[in-house]
Coordinates of C-alpha atoms and ligand atoms in Angstrom, one line a residue:
M1 CA -18.2 -33.2 8.7
R2 CA -15.4 -34.7 6.7
R3 CA -12.2 -34.0 9.2
A4 CA -14.0 -35.6 11.8
S5 CA -15.0 -38.8 10.0
R6 CA -11.6 -38.8 8.6
N7 CA -9.8 -38.1 12.4
L8 CA -12.3 -41.2 13.4
V9 CA -11.1 -43.6 10.8
I10 CA -7.4 -42.6 11.4
A11 CA -7.8 -43.1 15.3
T12 CA -9.5 -46.2 14.4
A13 CA -6.1 -47.3 12.3
V14 CA -4.1 -46.0 15.0
A15 CA -5.8 -48.4 17.5
I16 CA -5.4 -51.2 15.1
A17 CA -2.2 -50.7 14.6
L18 CA -1.6 -50.5 18.0
A19 CA -3.4 -53.7 19.0
L20 CA -1.2 -55.3 16.4
P21 CA 2.3 -54.4 16.6
G22 CA 4.2 -54.7 13.4
C23 CA 0.7 -55.3 11.2
R24 CA 1.6 -54.1 7.9
D25 CA -2.0 -54.0 6.8
A26 CA -3.4 -51.7 9.6
G27 CA -0.2 -49.1 8.6
D28 CA -1.3 -49.1 5.0
A29 CA -4.8 -48.9 5.7
E30 CA -4.0 -45.6 7.2
T31 CA -2.2 -44.0 4.4
S32 CA -4.5 -44.7 1.8
T33 CA -7.3 -43.3 3.8
D34 CA -5.3 -40.3 4.4
K35 CA -4.5 -39.7 0.8
A36 CA -8.2 -40.6 0.0
A37 CA -9.0 -37.7 2.3
A38 CA -6.8 -35.3 1.1
A39 CA -7.7 -35.9 -2.5
S40 CA -11.5 -35.3 -1.9
D41 CA -10.4 -31.7 -0.6
E42 CA -9.0 -30.8 -4.2
T43 CA -11.4 -28.4 -6.1
G44 CA -10.2 -30.3 -9.1
G45 CA -8.4 -27.0 -10.6
S46 CA -9.3 -25.9 -14.3
A47 CA -10.5 -29.8 -14.9
K48 CA -13.3 -29.0 -12.9
G49 CA -14.0 -25.5 -13.5
D50 CA -16.2 -25.5 -16.2
F51 CA -19.5 -25.9 -15.0
G52 CA -21.5 -25.7 -18.7
P53 CA -22.5 -23.1 -21.0
P54 CA -23.5 -19.7 -19.2
Q55 CA -27.1 -19.4 -18.2
G56 CA -30.0 -16.5 -18.3
Q57 CA -29.2 -12.8 -19.5
P58 CA -25.7 -11.6 -19.8
V59 CA -24.7 -9.5 -16.8
D60 CA -22.7 -6.3 -16.9
A61 CA -20.1 -6.6 -14.6
V62 CA -20.2 -4.2 -11.6
L63 CA -16.5 -2.4 -11.5
T64 CA -15.5 -0.7 -8.5
Q65 CA -12.6 2.0 -7.9
P66 CA -10.1 1.2 -5.2
P67 CA -10.5 0.4 -2.3
Q68 CA -14.2 -0.4 -3.1
V69 CA -14.6 -4.0 -3.8
P70 CA -18.2 -5.0 -6.0
P71 CA -20.5 -7.0 -3.7
A72 CA -20.5 -11.1 -4.2
T73 CA -21.7 -12.1 -7.6
G74 CA -24.5 -14.5 -5.4
R75 CA -25.4 -16.3 -8.2
K76 CA -25.3 -20.2 -8.2
A77 CA -25.2 -20.8 -11.7
P78 CA -22.6 -19.6 -14.7
A79 CA -23.3 -16.5 -16.3
K80 CA -21.8 -14.5 -19.5
V81 CA -20.4 -11.5 -17.7
I82 CA -19.7 -8.4 -19.6
V83 CA -16.6 -6.0 -18.8
K84 CA -16.0 -2.8 -20.0
L85 CA -12.8 -1.5 -18.8
D86 CA -11.1 1.8 -20.5
V87 CA -7.5 2.6 -20.4
I88 CA -7.0 6.4 -19.6
E89 CA -3.6 8.2 -19.4
K90 CA -4.0 10.8 -16.7
E91 CA -1.8 13.3 -14.4
M92 CA -2.2 12.6 -11.0
P93 CA -1.0 13.5 -7.7
I94 CA 1.6 10.7 -6.7
S95 CA 2.4 12.7 -3.2
E96 CA 1.5 16.1 -1.7
G97 CA 2.7 18.3 -4.6
V98 CA 4.1 16.0 -7.0
T99 CA 2.5 14.7 -10.0
Y100 CA 3.1 11.4 -11.9
T101 CA 1.4 10.8 -15.7
F102 CA -0.2 7.5 -15.0
W103 CA -1.6 5.2 -17.1
T104 CA -4.5 3.3 -15.9
F105 CA -7.4 0.4 -16.4
G106 CA -10.4 2.8 -15.3
G107 CA -9.0 6.0 -14.3
T108 CA -7.2 4.6 -11.0
V109 CA -4.1 3.1 -9.9
P110 CA -4.5 0.0 -9.2
G111 CA -7.2 -0.2 -12.1
S112 CA -10.8 -1.0 -11.4
F113 CA -11.8 -4.2 -9.4
I114 CA -13.3 -7.0 -11.4
R115 CA -15.8 -10.0 -9.5
V116 CA -16.8 -12.8 -11.5
R117 CA -17.9 -16.7 -10.2
Q118 CA -15.6 -19.5 -11.3
G119 CA -17.4 -21.1 -14.6
D120 CA -18.5 -17.7 -15.6
T121 CA -17.7 -17.0 -19.3
V122 CA -16.6 -13.2 -19.4
E123 CA -17.0 -10.8 -22.5
F124 CA -13.8 -8.2 -22.2
H125 CA -14.1 -5.1 -23.9
L126 CA -11.0 -3.0 -23.6
R127 CA -11.3 0.7 -24.9
N128 CA -8.3 3.0 -25.2
M129 CA -9.0 6.5 -25.0
P130 CA -8.6 8.4 -28.1
E131 CA -6.3 11.0 -26.1
S132 CA -4.0 8.5 -25.3
K133 CA -0.3 8.3 -26.6
M134 CA 0.4 4.6 -26.2
P135 CA -1.0 1.4 -27.1
H136 CA -2.2 -1.0 -24.3
N137 CA -3.5 -4.2 -23.7
I138 CA -4.5 -6.4 -20.9
D139 CA -3.2 -9.9 -19.7
L140 CA -5.4 -11.3 -17.0
H141 CA -3.9 -14.1 -14.7
G142 CA -7.3 -15.6 -14.1
V143 CA -7.2 -16.2 -18.0
T144 CA -6.6 -19.9 -19.5
G145 CA -5.1 -19.1 -22.5
P146 CA -1.7 -17.8 -24.4
G147 CA -1.0 -14.3 -23.0
G148 CA -3.8 -14.2 -20.9
G149 CA -5.4 -11.8 -23.1
A150 CA -2.5 -9.7 -24.4
A151 CA -2.6 -10.6 -27.7
S152 CA -6.2 -10.5 -28.1
S153 CA -6.8 -7.1 -26.6
F154 CA -4.3 -5.0 -28.2
T155 CA -5.7 -1.8 -28.7
A156 CA -4.3 1.6 -30.2
P157 CA -5.5 4.8 -28.8
G158 CA -9.2 5.4 -29.7
H159 CA -9.7 2.2 -30.5
S160 CA -11.4 -0.7 -28.4
S161 CA -11.0 -4.6 -28.7
R162 CA -13.1 -7.5 -27.4
F163 CA -12.1 -11.1 -26.4
T164 CA -13.9 -13.7 -24.3
F165 CA -12.6 -16.2 -21.4
K166 CA -14.1 -19.1 -19.7
A167 CA -12.9 -18.5 -15.8
L168 CA -12.3 -22.0 -14.9
N169 CA -9.7 -21.6 -11.7
A170 CA -11.0 -19.5 -8.3
G171 CA -8.7 -17.1 -6.9
L172 CA -7.8 -13.9 -6.7
Y173 CA -5.8 -12.6 -9.6
V174 CA -4.0 -9.7 -10.8
Y175 CA -4.1 -8.5 -14.2
H176 CA -1.7 -5.4 -15.6
C177 CA -1.0 -4.0 -19.1
A178 CA 1.5 -6.2 -21.5
T179 CA 2.6 -3.9 -23.9
A180 CA 6.4 -3.3 -24.7
P181 CA 8.0 -2.4 -22.7
V182 CA 5.8 -4.1 -20.5
G183 CA 7.9 -3.1 -16.8
M184 CA 7.2 0.5 -17.9
H185 CA 3.6 -0.1 -18.6
V186 CA 3.2 -1.8 -15.2
A187 CA 5.5 1.0 -13.3
N188 CA 3.2 3.6 -14.7
G189 CA 0.5 2.1 -12.9
M190 CA -1.4 -0.8 -15.6
Y191 CA -2.6 -3.5 -12.8
G192 CA -5.6 -4.5 -11.0
L193 CA -7.2 -7.5 -9.6
I194 CA -9.9 -9.7 -10.6
L195 CA -11.6 -12.3 -8.1
V196 CA -13.1 -15.6 -9.4
E197 CA -15.4 -16.5 -6.7
P198 CA -15.3 -20.3 -5.6
P199 CA -18.8 -21.5 -7.0
E200 CA -19.9 -21.2 -3.0
G201 CA -18.6 -17.7 -2.8
L202 CA -16.1 -16.6 0.2
P203 CA -17.0 -16.7 3.6
P204 CA -19.5 -13.6 4.5
V205 CA -17.6 -10.4 6.2
D206 CA -18.5 -7.4 7.4
R207 CA -16.5 -4.9 5.3
E208 CA -14.5 -5.9 2.2
Y209 CA -11.6 -3.5 0.9
Y210 CA -9.2 -3.3 -2.1
V211 CA -5.9 -2.6 -1.6
M212 CA -2.7 -2.8 -4.3
Q213 CA 1.0 -2.3 -3.7
G214 CA 3.1 -0.9 -6.6
D215 CA 6.7 0.6 -6.9
F216 CA 7.3 3.9 -8.6
Y217 CA 10.0 5.3 -10.3
T218 CA 10.9 9.1 -11.2
T219 CA 13.8 11.1 -12.2
G220 CA 13.3 13.5 -8.6
K221 CA 13.8 12.2 -5.5
Y222 CA 10.9 11.4 -2.8
R223 CA 8.6 14.0 -2.6
E224 CA 10.7 16.4 -5.0
K225 CA 8.1 18.5 -6.2
G226 CA 6.5 19.1 -9.4
L227 CA 5.5 16.9 -12.5
Q228 CA 8.0 13.9 -12.1
P229 CA 9.1 11.8 -15.4
F230 CA 9.5 8.2 -15.2
D231 CA 13.1 7.1 -14.8
M232 CA 14.0 4.3 -16.9
E233 CA 17.2 3.3 -15.3
K234 CA 15.9 3.5 -12.0
A235 CA 13.5 1.0 -12.9
I236 CA 15.9 -1.7 -14.1
E237 CA 18.2 -0.8 -11.2
E238 CA 14.9 -1.9 -9.3
H239 CA 15.8 1.6 -7.1
P240 CA 12.2 2.8 -6.4
T241 CA 11.3 6.4 -5.4
Y242 CA 8.0 5.5 -4.0
V243 CA 6.7 2.1 -2.8
L244 CA 2.6 3.0 -2.4
F245 CA -0.6 1.4 -1.7
N246 CA -3.3 2.6 -4.3
G247 CA -0.9 4.8 -6.3
S248 CA -0.3 8.0 -4.3
E249 CA 0.9 8.8 -0.8
G250 CA -1.9 9.6 1.5
A251 CA -4.4 7.6 -1.1
L252 CA -5.4 5.8 2.6
T253 CA -4.4 7.6 5.3
G254 CA -5.9 10.6 7.0
D255 CA -9.2 11.6 5.7
K256 CA -9.0 8.7 3.6
A257 CA -8.4 6.0 6.0
L258 CA -9.9 2.5 5.4
T259 CA -12.7 2.7 8.3
A260 CA -14.3 -0.4 10.3
K261 CA -16.0 -1.0 13.3
T262 CA -14.7 -2.9 16.7
G263 CA -16.6 -6.3 16.7
E264 CA -16.7 -6.6 12.7
T265 CA -14.3 -8.9 10.5
V266 CA -12.6 -7.3 7.5
R267 CA -11.7 -8.5 4.4
L268 CA -8.7 -7.2 2.5
F269 CA -8.1 -8.3 -1.2
V270 CA -4.3 -7.2 -1.6
G271 CA -2.4 -7.2 -4.9
N272 CA 0.9 -6.4 -5.9
G273 CA 1.6 -4.6 -9.0
G274 CA 5.1 -4.5 -8.5
P275 CA 7.0 -4.0 -11.5
N276 CA 10.1 -5.1 -9.3
L277 CA 9.1 -5.4 -5.4
V278 CA 7.9 -8.5 -3.3
S279 CA 5.8 -7.1 -0.5
S280 CA 6.3 -8.2 3.1
F281 CA 2.6 -7.1 3.7
H282 CA 1.9 -6.7 7.7
V283 CA -0.9 -4.8 9.5
I284 CA 0.6 -3.4 12.5
G285 CA -1.4 -4.4 15.5
E286 CA -3.4 -6.9 14.1
I287 CA -2.8 -10.4 13.1
F288 CA -4.6 -12.2 10.2
D289 CA -7.1 -14.6 11.6
K290 CA -7.1 -15.9 8.0
V291 CA -4.5 -15.8 5.2
W292 CA -5.4 -17.1 1.7
F293 CA -1.9 -17.1 0.7
E294 CA -1.0 -16.3 -2.9
G295 CA -4.7 -15.8 -3.6
G296 CA -5.6 -19.6 -3.8
T297 CA -7.8 -22.1 -2.0
R298 CA -6.4 -22.8 1.0
F299 CA -6.0 -20.3 3.7
Q300 CA -3.6 -20.5 6.5
E301 CA -4.8 -19.1 10.4
N302 CA -3.2 -16.6 12.4
V303 CA -0.4 -14.7 10.4
Q304 CA 1.5 -11.9 11.6
T305 CA 3.4 -10.9 7.7
T306 CA 2.2 -12.5 4.4
L307 CA 4.5 -12.3 1.4
I308 CA 2.8 -10.9 -2.0
P309 CA 4.8 -11.3 -4.7
S310 CA 5.1 -9.1 -7.6
G311 CA 2.3 -10.2 -9.8
G312 CA 0.5 -12.0 -6.7
A313 CA -2.2 -11.1 -4.4
A314 CA -3.6 -12.4 -1.0
M315 CA -6.8 -12.3 1.0
M316 CA -7.1 -11.8 4.6
D317 CA -9.4 -11.7 7.2
F318 CA -9.3 -10.4 10.7
R319 CA -11.5 -9.6 13.3
L320 CA -11.3 -5.8 15.1
E321 CA -11.4 -6.0 18.8
V322 CA -9.8 -3.0 19.7
P323 CA -10.3 0.6 18.5
G324 CA -7.8 2.9 16.8
S325 CA -5.4 3.1 14.0
Y326 CA -4.1 -0.2 12.1
V327 CA -1.5 1.1 10.1
L328 CA -0.8 -1.1 6.6
V329 CA 2.9 -1.5 6.0
D330 CA 5.2 -3.2 3.6
H331 CA 7.8 -4.4 6.7
S332 CA 10.9 -4.1 4.4
I333 CA 10.2 -1.0 6.7
F334 CA 12.3 1.7 4.8
R335 CA 9.7 1.7 2.0
A336 CA 6.8 2.3 4.8
F337 CA 8.7 5.4 6.1
N338 CA 10.4 6.7 3.4
K339 CA 8.8 5.6 0.4
G340 CA 5.3 5.9 1.1
A341 CA 4.2 2.3 1.7
L342 CA 1.8 3.1 4.4
A343 CA -1.9 3.1 5.2
I344 CA -4.3 3.2 7.9
L345 CA -7.2 1.3 8.7
K346 CA -9.2 3.0 11.6
A347 CA -11.4 1.3 13.7
D348 CA -14.1 3.1 15.8
G349 CA -15.5 1.4 19.3
A350 CA -15.6 1.5 22.9
D351 CA -12.3 0.9 24.7
N352 CA -11.4 -3.0 25.4
K353 CA -9.0 -2.7 28.2
A354 CA -9.3 -6.3 29.1
I355 CA -7.6 -6.8 25.7
Y356 CA -5.3 -3.9 25.2
S357 CA -5.0 -1.0 28.2
G358 CA -2.4 1.0 26.0
K359 CA -3.1 4.0 24.0
E360 CA -3.2 4.8 20.3
V361 CA 0.0 4.4 17.9
D362 CA 1.5 7.9 17.7
Y363 CA 3.9 9.6 15.4
V364 CA 6.4 7.2 15.5
Y365 CA 4.6 4.8 13.6
L366 CA 2.0 7.3 11.7
G367 CA 4.6 10.1 11.0
D368 CA 3.5 12.9 9.1
R369 CA 0.5 10.7 7.8
A370 CA -1.3 11.2 11.3
Q371 CA -2.5 14.6 9.7
P372 CA -5.7 14.4 8.7
N373 CA -4.2 15.6 5.1
M374 CA -1.0 17.0 3.8
K375 CA -3.3 19.6 1.7
A376 CA -0.9 22.7 3.2
V377 CA 2.1 20.7 2.0
A378 CA 0.5 20.8 -1.7
T379 CA -0.6 24.2 -1.6
A380 CA 2.5 25.7 -0.5
A381 CA 4.2 23.5 -3.6
A382 CA 1.3 25.2 -5.8
S383 CA 2.2 28.7 -4.6
A384 CA 6.3 27.7 -5.2
K385 CA 5.4 26.8 -8.7
V386 CA 4.1 30.2 -9.7
G387 CA 6.5 32.3 -7.1
E388 CA 4.0 33.5 -4.8
L389 CA 5.1 31.0 -1.9
T390 CA 4.1 33.1 1.5
V391 CA 5.5 32.8 4.3
E392 CA 1.9 31.6 5.8
E393 CA 1.7 29.0 3.3
Q394 CA 5.4 27.6 4.2
I395 CA 4.5 27.6 8.0
K396 CA 1.6 25.5 7.2
A397 CA 3.4 23.0 5.2
G398 CA 6.3 22.9 7.5
Q399 CA 4.0 22.3 10.3
A400 CA 2.6 19.2 8.6
L401 CA 6.0 18.0 8.1
F402 CA 7.4 18.7 11.5
A403 CA 5.0 16.0 12.9
G404 CA 6.7 12.6 12.5
T405 CA 10.1 14.2 11.6
C406 CA 11.0 16.2 14.1
S407 CA 8.4 15.6 16.8
T408 CA 9.5 12.2 17.8
C409 CA 12.8 13.9 19.3
H410 CA 11.9 17.6 19.7
Q411 CA 8.3 16.5 21.0
P412 CA 5.1 17.8 19.0
N413 CA 5.2 21.4 20.9
G414 CA 8.6 21.9 20.5
E415 CA 9.7 21.5 24.3
G416 CA 12.6 18.6 23.6
L417 CA 12.8 16.1 26.8
E418 CA 15.3 17.4 29.3
G419 CA 18.8 16.0 29.4
V420 CA 18.3 14.4 25.7
F421 CA 16.6 16.3 23.4
P422 CA 17.2 20.0 23.7
P423 CA 13.8 22.6 23.4
L424 CA 13.4 24.2 20.1
A425 CA 10.9 26.3 21.7
G426 CA 12.2 29.7 22.7
S427 CA 15.6 28.1 21.9
S428 CA 18.4 30.5 22.8
Y429 CA 20.6 28.5 20.3
I430 CA 18.5 29.5 17.5
K431 CA 18.2 32.7 18.8
A432 CA 21.8 33.2 18.4
D433 CA 21.9 31.9 15.1
P434 CA 18.5 31.6 12.8
K435 CA 20.3 29.8 10.1
A436 CA 21.3 27.0 12.3
V437 CA 18.0 25.5 12.0
P438 CA 18.5 24.9 8.2
R439 CA 21.9 23.7 8.8
V440 CA 21.4 21.4 11.8
M441 CA 18.8 19.6 9.9
L442 CA 20.7 18.9 6.9
H443 CA 23.8 18.0 8.6
G444 CA 22.7 16.7 12.1
L445 CA 24.6 17.9 15.2
Q446 CA 26.8 16.5 17.8
G447 CA 28.8 17.5 20.7
P448 CA 28.2 19.7 23.7
V449 CA 25.9 22.4 23.0
N450 CA 24.1 24.6 25.5
V451 CA 20.4 25.8 25.3
N452 CA 18.5 27.7 27.5
G453 CA 20.9 27.2 29.9
K454 CA 21.0 23.3 30.0
D455 CA 23.8 21.3 28.7
Y456 CA 23.5 18.7 26.2
N457 CA 26.0 16.4 24.6
S458 CA 24.3 14.2 22.2
V459 CA 23.8 13.4 18.6
M460 CA 21.3 14.3 15.9
P461 CA 21.1 12.4 12.7
P462 CA 21.4 14.6 9.5
M463 CA 18.1 14.6 7.7
T464 CA 19.4 14.7 4.0
Q465 CA 16.2 12.5 3.2
L466 CA 14.4 15.8 3.3
T467 CA 14.0 17.9 0.0
D468 CA 15.0 21.5 -0.3
D469 CA 11.1 22.9 -0.3
E470 CA 10.7 20.6 3.0
V471 CA 14.0 21.9 4.8
A472 CA 12.6 25.6 3.8
N473 CA 9.4 24.9 5.0
I474 CA 10.3 23.0 8.2
A475 CA 12.9 25.4 9.2
T476 CA 10.7 28.5 8.4
Y477 CA 7.9 26.8 11.0
V478 CA 10.4 26.3 13.8
L479 CA 11.3 30.3 13.2
N480 CA 7.7 31.4 13.4
S481 CA 7.0 29.1 16.1
W482 CA 7.0 29.4 20.1
G483 CA 8.5 32.5 20.7
N484 CA 11.4 31.9 18.2
P485 CA 12.8 35.5 16.3
G486 CA 10.8 34.6 12.9
G487 CA 12.3 34.8 9.7
K488 CA 12.0 32.7 6.2
V489 CA 14.2 30.0 4.9
T490 CA 14.0 29.6 1.0
N491 CA 14.5 26.8 -1.5
A492 CA 18.0 28.2 -2.8
E493 CA 19.3 28.7 0.9
A494 CA 18.5 25.1 1.9
A495 CA 19.9 24.1 -1.6
Q496 CA 23.2 26.2 -0.6
I497 CA 23.4 25.1 3.0
R498 CA 23.3 21.6 1.8
Q499 CA 26.6 21.9 -0.1
A500 CA 28.3 23.3 2.9
K501 CA 29.4 21.0 5.5
P502 CA 30.4 22.6 9.0
A503 CA 32.6 21.1 11.8
N504 CA 30.1 19.9 14.0
A505 CA 28.6 18.1 11.6
S506 CA 27.3 14.3 12.8
E507 CA 27.9 11.2 10.7
G508 CA 24.5 9.9 11.4
H509 CA 25.1 6.4 12.6
Ligands
CU1 CU1 -0.3 -0.2 -21.1

């Protein structure tokens, strides 16, 4: 309505300007009309965000664990909303067979999702569990007031604190702990999102999900097994070991993928807790119909990748037309495939060949996350820890890892591609020297080789990103599959082979 009448005014002004060339008044009329229209589009910010005292009985906020989002408030008047959030320090998996001591708001990373309406008075209760070792507090970016609540909410273990604020600005806001050392509290997972709905609410959609990126710093390398301590030096250098959606690898993949149906509109509330990295958030195979960039009031349309700063957020809507797996990534792409920043939205529905004739995404994009889960890897790690790792467990873990790591070239069934990638299935090369498997994995291979009577002369890049146990398990899987001679490669052997560089090692590229 408004836009239409505004265009009419402009059109009239232009018509007058054309009719009276050089007429200064007509030109001025156009500019002032434009300004007036723009001004009436503004929300007025905090100055217009106070809708008076809370009405009715106080309401308890519905808090949800990621990836769930609380329902719309549905309220038309300001209320007093009570939020009760617990700080819980706990050990949880950060990857399969890898654990980390997270500090959480509500027991999850990211913390519970909070949803209120602009003008609401929020009474915030922060409780720090008695088992905690550290004091904590909360700084909500949706708060108007010094520290965003930080000083008022400083809470020692076994204590709780309370403060109240009025949500004057609509938007999607990050909250985080702001206790010294702040970076460490954030790096340990202390962040989440609070949505302050505009008075009229958000446009309805079929599904809403909560996804939050964070970077993590462990003393061990990516996927090194066991309980991994926080590495302050790596954090200061901004060299994360993991970049993750919702606090762990596989939090949103395989049988934990987000779900939707074709024909539905999906809204993602995406935050970035940092502490350090800026996210180039992208969904492979989709285009955001709308992005409320920076979590604010305006939306941009038809967006491929949206930038989410550390300590920032964005909302995005898209409609699903074609069934299949849509991969959420940080398009700073090494983070997706080598640090864990990968999630999947699975859309069910009938094919739509008129829009897309092609096939489902394959291992290239899904990697080992194409598996329904990577439980076999966790199981093998647990057994290795108590010294009872069986060949069977190694084979199962190796099989899960083979997908995406080796299968892209050697194919899922190990048959290779004639003239390009030699077969691992019934390989004469492996038969002649079974220890070649871990050696080739760690040092690559280049120059002429003959496998099963066929010549190859290419380059396999070294896979040094794999940990010793991954090398051991994948090698054991290959040795025990497709008619290969069998056997077992241990972690210790893998570590030893890593040290010794053979003559035909490849440099990678
Ligand atoms: Cu904290």
